[in-house]
Tab-separated table of C-alpha atoms in Angstrom:
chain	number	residue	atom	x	y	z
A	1	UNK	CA	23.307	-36.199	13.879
A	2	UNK	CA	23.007	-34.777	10.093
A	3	UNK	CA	25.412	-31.820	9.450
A	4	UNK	CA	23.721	-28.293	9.465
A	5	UNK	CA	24.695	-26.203	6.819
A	6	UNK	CA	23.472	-22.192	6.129
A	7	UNK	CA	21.860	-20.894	2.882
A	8	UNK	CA	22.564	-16.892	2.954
A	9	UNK	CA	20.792	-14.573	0.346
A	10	UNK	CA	23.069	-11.541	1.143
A	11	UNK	CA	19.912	-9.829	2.713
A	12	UNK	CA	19.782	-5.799	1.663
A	13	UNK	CA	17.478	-4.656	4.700
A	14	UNK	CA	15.197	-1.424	4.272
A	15	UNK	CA	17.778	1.533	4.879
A	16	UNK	CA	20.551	-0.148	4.036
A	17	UNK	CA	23.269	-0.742	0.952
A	18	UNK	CA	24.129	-4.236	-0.722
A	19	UNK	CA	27.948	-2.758	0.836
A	20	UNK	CA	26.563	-3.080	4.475
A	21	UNK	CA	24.646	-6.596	3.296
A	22	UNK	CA	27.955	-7.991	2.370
A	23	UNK	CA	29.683	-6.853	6.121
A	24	UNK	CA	26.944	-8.955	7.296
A	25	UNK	CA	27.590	-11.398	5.421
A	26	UNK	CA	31.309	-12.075	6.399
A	27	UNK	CA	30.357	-11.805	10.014
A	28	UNK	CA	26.791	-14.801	9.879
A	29	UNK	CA	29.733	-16.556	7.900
A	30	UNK	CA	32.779	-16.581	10.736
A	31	UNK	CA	29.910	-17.258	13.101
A	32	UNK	CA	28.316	-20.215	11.636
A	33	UNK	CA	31.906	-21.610	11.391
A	34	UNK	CA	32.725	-20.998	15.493
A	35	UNK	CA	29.161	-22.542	15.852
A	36	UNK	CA	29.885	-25.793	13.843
A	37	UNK	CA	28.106	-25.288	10.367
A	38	UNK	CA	29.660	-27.457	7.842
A	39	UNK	CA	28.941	-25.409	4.443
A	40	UNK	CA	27.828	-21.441	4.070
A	41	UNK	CA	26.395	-21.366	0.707
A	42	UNK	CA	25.335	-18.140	-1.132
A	43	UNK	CA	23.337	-18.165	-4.155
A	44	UNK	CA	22.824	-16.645	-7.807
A	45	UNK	CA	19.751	-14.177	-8.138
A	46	UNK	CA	19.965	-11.107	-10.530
A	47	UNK	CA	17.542	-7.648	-10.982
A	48	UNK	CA	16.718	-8.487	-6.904
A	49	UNK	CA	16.781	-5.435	-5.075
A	50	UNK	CA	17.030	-7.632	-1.622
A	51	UNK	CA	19.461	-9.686	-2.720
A	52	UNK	CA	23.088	-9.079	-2.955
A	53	UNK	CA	24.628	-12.132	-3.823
A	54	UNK	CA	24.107	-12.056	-7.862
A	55	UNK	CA	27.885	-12.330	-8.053
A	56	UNK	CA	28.305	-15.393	-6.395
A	57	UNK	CA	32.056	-16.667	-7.363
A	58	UNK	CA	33.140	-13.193	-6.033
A	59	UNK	CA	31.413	-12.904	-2.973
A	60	UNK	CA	32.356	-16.551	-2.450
A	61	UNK	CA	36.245	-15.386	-2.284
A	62	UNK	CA	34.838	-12.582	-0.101
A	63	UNK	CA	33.844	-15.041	2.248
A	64	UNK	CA	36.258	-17.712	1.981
A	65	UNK	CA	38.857	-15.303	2.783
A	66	UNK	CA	37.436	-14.110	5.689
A	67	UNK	CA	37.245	-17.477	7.163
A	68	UNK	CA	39.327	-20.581	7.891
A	69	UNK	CA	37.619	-24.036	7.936
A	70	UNK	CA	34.018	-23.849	7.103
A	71	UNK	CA	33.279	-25.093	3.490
A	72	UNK	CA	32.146	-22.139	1.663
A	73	UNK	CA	30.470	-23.016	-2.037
A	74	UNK	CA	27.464	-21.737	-4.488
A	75	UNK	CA	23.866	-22.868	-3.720
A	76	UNK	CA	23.710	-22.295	-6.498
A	77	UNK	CA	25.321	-20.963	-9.848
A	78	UNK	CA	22.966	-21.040	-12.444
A	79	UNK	CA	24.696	-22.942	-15.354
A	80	UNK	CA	22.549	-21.803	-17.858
A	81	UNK	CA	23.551	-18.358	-17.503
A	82	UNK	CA	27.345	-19.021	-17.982
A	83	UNK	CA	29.867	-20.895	-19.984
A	84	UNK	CA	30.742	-24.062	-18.753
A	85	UNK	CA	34.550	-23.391	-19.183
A	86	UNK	CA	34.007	-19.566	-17.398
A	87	UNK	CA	32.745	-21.570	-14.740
A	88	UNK	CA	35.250	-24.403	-14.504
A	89	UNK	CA	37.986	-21.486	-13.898
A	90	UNK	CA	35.905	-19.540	-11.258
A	91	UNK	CA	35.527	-22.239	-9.218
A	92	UNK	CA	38.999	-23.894	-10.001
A	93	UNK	CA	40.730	-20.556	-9.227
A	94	UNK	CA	38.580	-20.075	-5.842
A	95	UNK	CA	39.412	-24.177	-5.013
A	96	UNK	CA	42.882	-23.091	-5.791
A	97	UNK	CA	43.170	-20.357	-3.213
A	98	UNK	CA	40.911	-21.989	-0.862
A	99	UNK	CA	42.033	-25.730	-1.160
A	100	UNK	CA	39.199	-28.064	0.312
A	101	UNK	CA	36.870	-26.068	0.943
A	102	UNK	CA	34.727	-24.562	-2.148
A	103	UNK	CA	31.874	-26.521	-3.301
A	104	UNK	CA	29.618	-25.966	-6.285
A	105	UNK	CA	25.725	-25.845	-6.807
A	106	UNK	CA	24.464	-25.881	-9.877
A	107	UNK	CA	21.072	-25.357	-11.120
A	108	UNK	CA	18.664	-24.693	-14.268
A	109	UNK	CA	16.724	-22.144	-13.531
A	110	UNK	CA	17.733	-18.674	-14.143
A	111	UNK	CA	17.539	-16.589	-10.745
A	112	UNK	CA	15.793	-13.860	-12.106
A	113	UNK	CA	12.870	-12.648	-14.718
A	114	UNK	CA	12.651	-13.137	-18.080
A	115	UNK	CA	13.792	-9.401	-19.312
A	116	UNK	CA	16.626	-10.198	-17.021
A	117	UNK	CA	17.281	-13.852	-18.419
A	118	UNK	CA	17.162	-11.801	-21.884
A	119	UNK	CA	19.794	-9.550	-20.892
A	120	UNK	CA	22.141	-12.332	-19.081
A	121	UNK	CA	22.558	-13.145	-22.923
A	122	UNK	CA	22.670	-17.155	-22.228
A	123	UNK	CA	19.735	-18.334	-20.645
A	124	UNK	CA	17.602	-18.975	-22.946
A	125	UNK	CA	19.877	-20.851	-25.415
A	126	UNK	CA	21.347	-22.998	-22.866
A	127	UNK	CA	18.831	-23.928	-20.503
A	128	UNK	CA	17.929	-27.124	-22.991
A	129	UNK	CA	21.735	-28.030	-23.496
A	130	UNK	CA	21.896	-27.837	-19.101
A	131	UNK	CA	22.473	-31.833	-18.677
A	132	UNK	CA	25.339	-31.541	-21.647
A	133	UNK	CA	26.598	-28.591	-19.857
A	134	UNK	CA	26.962	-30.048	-16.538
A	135	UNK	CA	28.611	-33.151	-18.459
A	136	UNK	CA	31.076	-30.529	-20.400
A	137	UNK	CA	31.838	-28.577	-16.620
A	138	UNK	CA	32.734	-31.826	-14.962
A	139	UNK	CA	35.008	-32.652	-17.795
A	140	UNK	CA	37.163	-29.520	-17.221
A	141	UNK	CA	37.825	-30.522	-13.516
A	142	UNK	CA	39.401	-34.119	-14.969
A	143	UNK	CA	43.259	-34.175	-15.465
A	144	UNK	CA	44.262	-32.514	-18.375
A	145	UNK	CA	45.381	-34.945	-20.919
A	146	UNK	CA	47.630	-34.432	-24.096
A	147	UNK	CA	46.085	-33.147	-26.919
A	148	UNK	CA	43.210	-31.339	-25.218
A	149	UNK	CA	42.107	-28.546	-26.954
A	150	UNK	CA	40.329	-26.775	-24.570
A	151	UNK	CA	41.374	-26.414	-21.066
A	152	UNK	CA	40.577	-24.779	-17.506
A	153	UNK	CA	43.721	-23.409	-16.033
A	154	UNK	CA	43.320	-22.970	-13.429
A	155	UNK	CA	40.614	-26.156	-12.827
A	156	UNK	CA	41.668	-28.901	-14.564
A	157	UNK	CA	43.060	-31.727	-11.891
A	158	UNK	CA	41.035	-29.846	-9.114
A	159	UNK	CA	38.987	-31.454	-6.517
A	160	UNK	CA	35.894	-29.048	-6.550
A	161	UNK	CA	32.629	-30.806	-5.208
A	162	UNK	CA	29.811	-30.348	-7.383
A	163	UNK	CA	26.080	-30.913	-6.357
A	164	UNK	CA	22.773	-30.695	-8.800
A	165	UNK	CA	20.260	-28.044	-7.144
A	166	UNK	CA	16.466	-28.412	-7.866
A	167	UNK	CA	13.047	-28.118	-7.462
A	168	UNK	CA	11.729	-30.587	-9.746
A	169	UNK	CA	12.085	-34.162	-10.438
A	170	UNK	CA	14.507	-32.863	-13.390
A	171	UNK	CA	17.693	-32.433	-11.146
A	172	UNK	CA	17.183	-35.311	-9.086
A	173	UNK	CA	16.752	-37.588	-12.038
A	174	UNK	CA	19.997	-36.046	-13.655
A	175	UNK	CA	22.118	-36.140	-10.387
A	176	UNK	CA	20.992	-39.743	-9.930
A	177	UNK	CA	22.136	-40.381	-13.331
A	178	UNK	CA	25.228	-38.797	-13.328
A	179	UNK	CA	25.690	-40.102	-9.268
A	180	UNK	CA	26.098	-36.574	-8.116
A	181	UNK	CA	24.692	-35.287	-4.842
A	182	UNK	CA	21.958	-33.574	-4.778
A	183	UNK	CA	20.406	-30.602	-2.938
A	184	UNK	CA	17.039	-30.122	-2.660
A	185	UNK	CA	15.152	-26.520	-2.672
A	186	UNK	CA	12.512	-27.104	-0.362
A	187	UNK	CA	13.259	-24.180	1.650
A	188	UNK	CA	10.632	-22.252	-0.698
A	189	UNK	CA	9.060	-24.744	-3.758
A	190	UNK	CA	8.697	-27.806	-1.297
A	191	UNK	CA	5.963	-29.743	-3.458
A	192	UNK	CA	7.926	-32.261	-5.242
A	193	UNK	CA	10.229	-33.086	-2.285
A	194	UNK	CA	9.376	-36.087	-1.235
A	195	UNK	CA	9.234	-37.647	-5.105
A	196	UNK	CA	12.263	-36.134	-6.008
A	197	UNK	CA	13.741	-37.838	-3.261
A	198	UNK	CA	12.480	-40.811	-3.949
A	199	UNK	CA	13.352	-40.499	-7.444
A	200	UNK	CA	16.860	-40.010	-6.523
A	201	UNK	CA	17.862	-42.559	-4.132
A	202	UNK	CA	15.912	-45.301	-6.266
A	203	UNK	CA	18.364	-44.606	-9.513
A	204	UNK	CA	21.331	-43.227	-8.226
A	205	UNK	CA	24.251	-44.418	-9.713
A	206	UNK	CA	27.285	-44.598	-8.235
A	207	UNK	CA	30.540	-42.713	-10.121
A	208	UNK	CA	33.996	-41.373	-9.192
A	209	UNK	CA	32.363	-38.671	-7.118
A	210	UNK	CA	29.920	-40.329	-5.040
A	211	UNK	CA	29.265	-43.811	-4.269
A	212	UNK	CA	26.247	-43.847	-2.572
A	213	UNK	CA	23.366	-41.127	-2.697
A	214	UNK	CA	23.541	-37.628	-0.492
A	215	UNK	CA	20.772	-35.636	-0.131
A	216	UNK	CA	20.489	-32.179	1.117
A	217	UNK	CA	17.205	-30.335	1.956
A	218	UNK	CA	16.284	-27.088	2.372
A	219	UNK	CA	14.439	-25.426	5.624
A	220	UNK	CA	14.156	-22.234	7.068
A	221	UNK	CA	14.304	-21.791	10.832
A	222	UNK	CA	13.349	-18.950	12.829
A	223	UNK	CA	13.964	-19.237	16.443
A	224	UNK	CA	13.597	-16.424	19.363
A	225	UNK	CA	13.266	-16.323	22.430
A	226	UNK	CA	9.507	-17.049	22.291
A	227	UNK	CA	7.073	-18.484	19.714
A	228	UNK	CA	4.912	-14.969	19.199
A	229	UNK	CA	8.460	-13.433	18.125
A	230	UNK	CA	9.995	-15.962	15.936
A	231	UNK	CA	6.522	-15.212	14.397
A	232	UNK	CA	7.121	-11.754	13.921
A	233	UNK	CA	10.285	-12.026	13.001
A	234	UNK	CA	8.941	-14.546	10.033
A	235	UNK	CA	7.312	-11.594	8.417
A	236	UNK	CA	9.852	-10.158	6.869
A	237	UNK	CA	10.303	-13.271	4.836
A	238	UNK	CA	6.590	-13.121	4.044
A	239	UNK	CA	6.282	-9.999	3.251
A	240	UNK	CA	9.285	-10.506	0.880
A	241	UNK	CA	7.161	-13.211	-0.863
A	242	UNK	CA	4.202	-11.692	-0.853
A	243	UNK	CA	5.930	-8.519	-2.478
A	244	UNK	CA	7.598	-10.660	-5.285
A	245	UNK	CA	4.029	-12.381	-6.073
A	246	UNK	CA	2.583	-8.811	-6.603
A	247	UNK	CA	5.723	-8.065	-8.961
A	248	UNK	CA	7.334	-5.313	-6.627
A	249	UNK	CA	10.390	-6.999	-5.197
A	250	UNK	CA	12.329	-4.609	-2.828
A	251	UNK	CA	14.148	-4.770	0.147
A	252	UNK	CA	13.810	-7.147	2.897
A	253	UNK	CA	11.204	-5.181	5.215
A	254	UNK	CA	11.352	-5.152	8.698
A	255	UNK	CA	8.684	-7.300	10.986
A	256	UNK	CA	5.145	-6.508	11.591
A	257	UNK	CA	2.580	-7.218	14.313
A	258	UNK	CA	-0.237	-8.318	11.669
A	259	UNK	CA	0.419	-10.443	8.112
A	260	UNK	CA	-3.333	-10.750	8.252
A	261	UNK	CA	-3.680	-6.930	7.522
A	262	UNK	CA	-0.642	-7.426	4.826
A	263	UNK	CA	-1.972	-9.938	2.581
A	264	UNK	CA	-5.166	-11.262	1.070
A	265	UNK	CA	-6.237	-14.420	1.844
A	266	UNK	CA	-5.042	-16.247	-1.479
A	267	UNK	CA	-1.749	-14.643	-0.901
A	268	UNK	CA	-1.595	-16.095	2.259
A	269	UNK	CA	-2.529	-19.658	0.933
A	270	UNK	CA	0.575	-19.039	-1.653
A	271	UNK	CA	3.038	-18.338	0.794
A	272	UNK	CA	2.486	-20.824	3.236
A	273	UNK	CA	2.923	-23.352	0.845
A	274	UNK	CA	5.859	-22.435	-0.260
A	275	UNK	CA	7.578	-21.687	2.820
A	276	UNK	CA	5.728	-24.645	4.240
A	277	UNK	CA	9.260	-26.435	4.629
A	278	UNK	CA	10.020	-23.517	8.144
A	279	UNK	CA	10.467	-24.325	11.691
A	280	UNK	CA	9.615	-20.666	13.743
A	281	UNK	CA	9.618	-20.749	17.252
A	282	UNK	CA	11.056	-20.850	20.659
A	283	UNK	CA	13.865	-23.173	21.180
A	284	UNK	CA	12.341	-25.896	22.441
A	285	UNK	CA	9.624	-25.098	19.268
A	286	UNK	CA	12.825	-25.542	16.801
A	287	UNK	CA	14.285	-28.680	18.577
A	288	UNK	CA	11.408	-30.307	18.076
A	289	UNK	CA	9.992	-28.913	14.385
A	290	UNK	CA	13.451	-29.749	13.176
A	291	UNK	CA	13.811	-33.686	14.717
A	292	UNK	CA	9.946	-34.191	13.103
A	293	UNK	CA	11.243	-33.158	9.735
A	294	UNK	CA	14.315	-34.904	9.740
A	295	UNK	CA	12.834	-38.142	10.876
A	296	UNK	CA	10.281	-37.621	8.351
A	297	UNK	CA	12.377	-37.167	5.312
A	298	UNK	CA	15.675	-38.458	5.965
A	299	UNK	CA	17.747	-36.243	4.633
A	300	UNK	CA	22.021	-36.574	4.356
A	301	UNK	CA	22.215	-32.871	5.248
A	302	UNK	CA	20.194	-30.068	6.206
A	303	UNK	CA	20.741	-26.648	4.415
A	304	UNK	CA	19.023	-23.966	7.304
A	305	UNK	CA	18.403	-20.722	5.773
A	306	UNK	CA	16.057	-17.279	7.311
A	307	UNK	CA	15.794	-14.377	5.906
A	308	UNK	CA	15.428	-11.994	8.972
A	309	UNK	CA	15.486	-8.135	8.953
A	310	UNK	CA	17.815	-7.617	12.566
A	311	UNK	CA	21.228	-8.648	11.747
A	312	UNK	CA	21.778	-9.846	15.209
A	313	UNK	CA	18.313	-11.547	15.409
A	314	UNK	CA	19.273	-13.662	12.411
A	315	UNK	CA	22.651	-14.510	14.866
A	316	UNK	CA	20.683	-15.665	17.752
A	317	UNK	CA	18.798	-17.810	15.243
A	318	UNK	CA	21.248	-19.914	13.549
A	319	UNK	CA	22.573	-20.140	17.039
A	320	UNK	CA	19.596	-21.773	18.350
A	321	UNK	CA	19.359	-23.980	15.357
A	322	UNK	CA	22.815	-25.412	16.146
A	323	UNK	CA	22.272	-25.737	20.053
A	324	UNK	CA	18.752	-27.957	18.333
A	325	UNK	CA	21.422	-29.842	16.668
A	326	UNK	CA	23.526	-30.588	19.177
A	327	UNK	CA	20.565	-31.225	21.853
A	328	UNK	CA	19.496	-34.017	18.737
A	329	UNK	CA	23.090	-35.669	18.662
């Protein structure tokens, strides 16, 4: 069976502080690693009331230090906003502490708005230069050699992973290129999946990272004890989505009974097909949702992600989702 890895936002929850978000945090991430998860990714999002995780390298110490074998990485940082070198010595210093286990995610878009994107400072004069960037960032992780102006100390000589994030056949063109793997963001702008895969195992080329192609995709799962609840549970994630569409992101809301009475019907066409990569259900509901959409895209690795309101709900789930993957071994 694949490996099952977890995508976490750093939920803030209505009532509650990006402090108590991080505490929740630490404890999904000790126990996806006593369920079996390989990676717990967090990724880069800025001026997002509901999410917590905007900075990533820290938070990725947080949790790294907190736990003792699970692989613990960015999903992803976006490059764009940051100096390749800056970078280089995040991650070099956090592969440094944490040796084997920090991986990094990069992609091109910039997490945020534009006003935001204006006041990161970089965005929009780098996000043109991103395949140069990600050349000049891998460059920094070589062995230092004589001479070299410019180095990443620490970094350079450091075994840090890195994979190309996307949602477009962009990154899977340049991670093919560049024989990188590659992680796919189909847990909410699934619509180019299936080319971008394509497009990526056809003209991979192998390098000194990666010899053969590795492809991650991204699903959310929902599971509870039965089918009507893992619905209502979902809500909070639509409702989130729904919210950012209308330009009023907040919080992550707790559940309702009725998304019919929530959003209008074009809203509701919107949201579905973005989240239309989600498995919600009862066990035997997620065991089954998740073996159809692995033997239908044939992914490497699955990145499981779910955005739910009850802390301990959110627990049960990923713990479902693993007994799926172990019931599929």
């Amino acid at each position: 069976m694949i490996p099952f890895s977890v995508l976490d936002l750093a939920p803030v929850t209505e009532g509650h502080t990006p402090a108590h978000a991080f505490a929740n945090t630490l404890d999904l991430a000790r126990w996806a690693e006593q369920l079996g998860y390989t990676r717990y990714w967090l990724a880069e999002h800025h001026n997002m009331p509901g999410i917590a995780s905007a900075a990533t390298a820290v938070l990725i110490g947080h949790v790294a230090g907190g736990t003792s074998t699970i692989r613990v990485g960015a999903g992803g940082i976006m490059l764009p906003n940051h100096a390749p070198l800056q970078v280089a010595e995040q991650f070099g210093t956090l592969a440094s502490l944490y040796p084997g286990r920090i991986d990094l995610g990069l992609g091109r878009a910039p997490g945020t708005d534009q006003p935001t994107a204006r006041a990161l400072r970089r965005y929009y004069e780098a996000a043109e230069t991103f395949p140069t960037d990600v050349q000049e960032l891998l460059a920094y992780f070589e062995p230092a050699v004589s001479g070299q102006a410019v180095r990443a100390v620490p970094g350079a000589g450091i075994e840090v992973p890195v994979w190309l994030l996307g949602s477009s056949l962009f990154s899977a063109q340049l991670a093919a290129a560049l024989g990188l793997p590659f992680a796919f963001a189909s847990h909410f702008s699934p619509d180019a999946m299936d080319e971008a895969l394509m497009l990526y195992r056809r003209d991979f080329k192998p390098s000194a990272r990666l010899d053969k192609p590795y492809a991650m995709l991204g699903v959310n799962v929902v599971a509870a004890e039965t089918d009507g609840e893992a619905r209502r549970l979902f809500t909070s994630q639509q409702q989130s989505f729904v919210n950012l569409r209308r330009g009023r992101p907040g919080l992550i809301p707790p559940p309702i009974d009725d998304m019919d009475a929530y959003w209008a019907p074009h809203e509701k066409a919107m949201v579905e097909r973005a989240l239309a990569c989600a498995v919600v259900g009862d066990p035997q509901s997620v065991r089954e949702g998740l073996a159809a959409f692995i033997a239908r895209h044939r992914p490497d690795e699955l990145m499981i992600t779910a955005n739910i309101f009850d802390h301990d709900a959110r627990k049960r789930s990923f713990e479902w989702a693993m007994r799926a993957h172990d019931a599929l071994s």
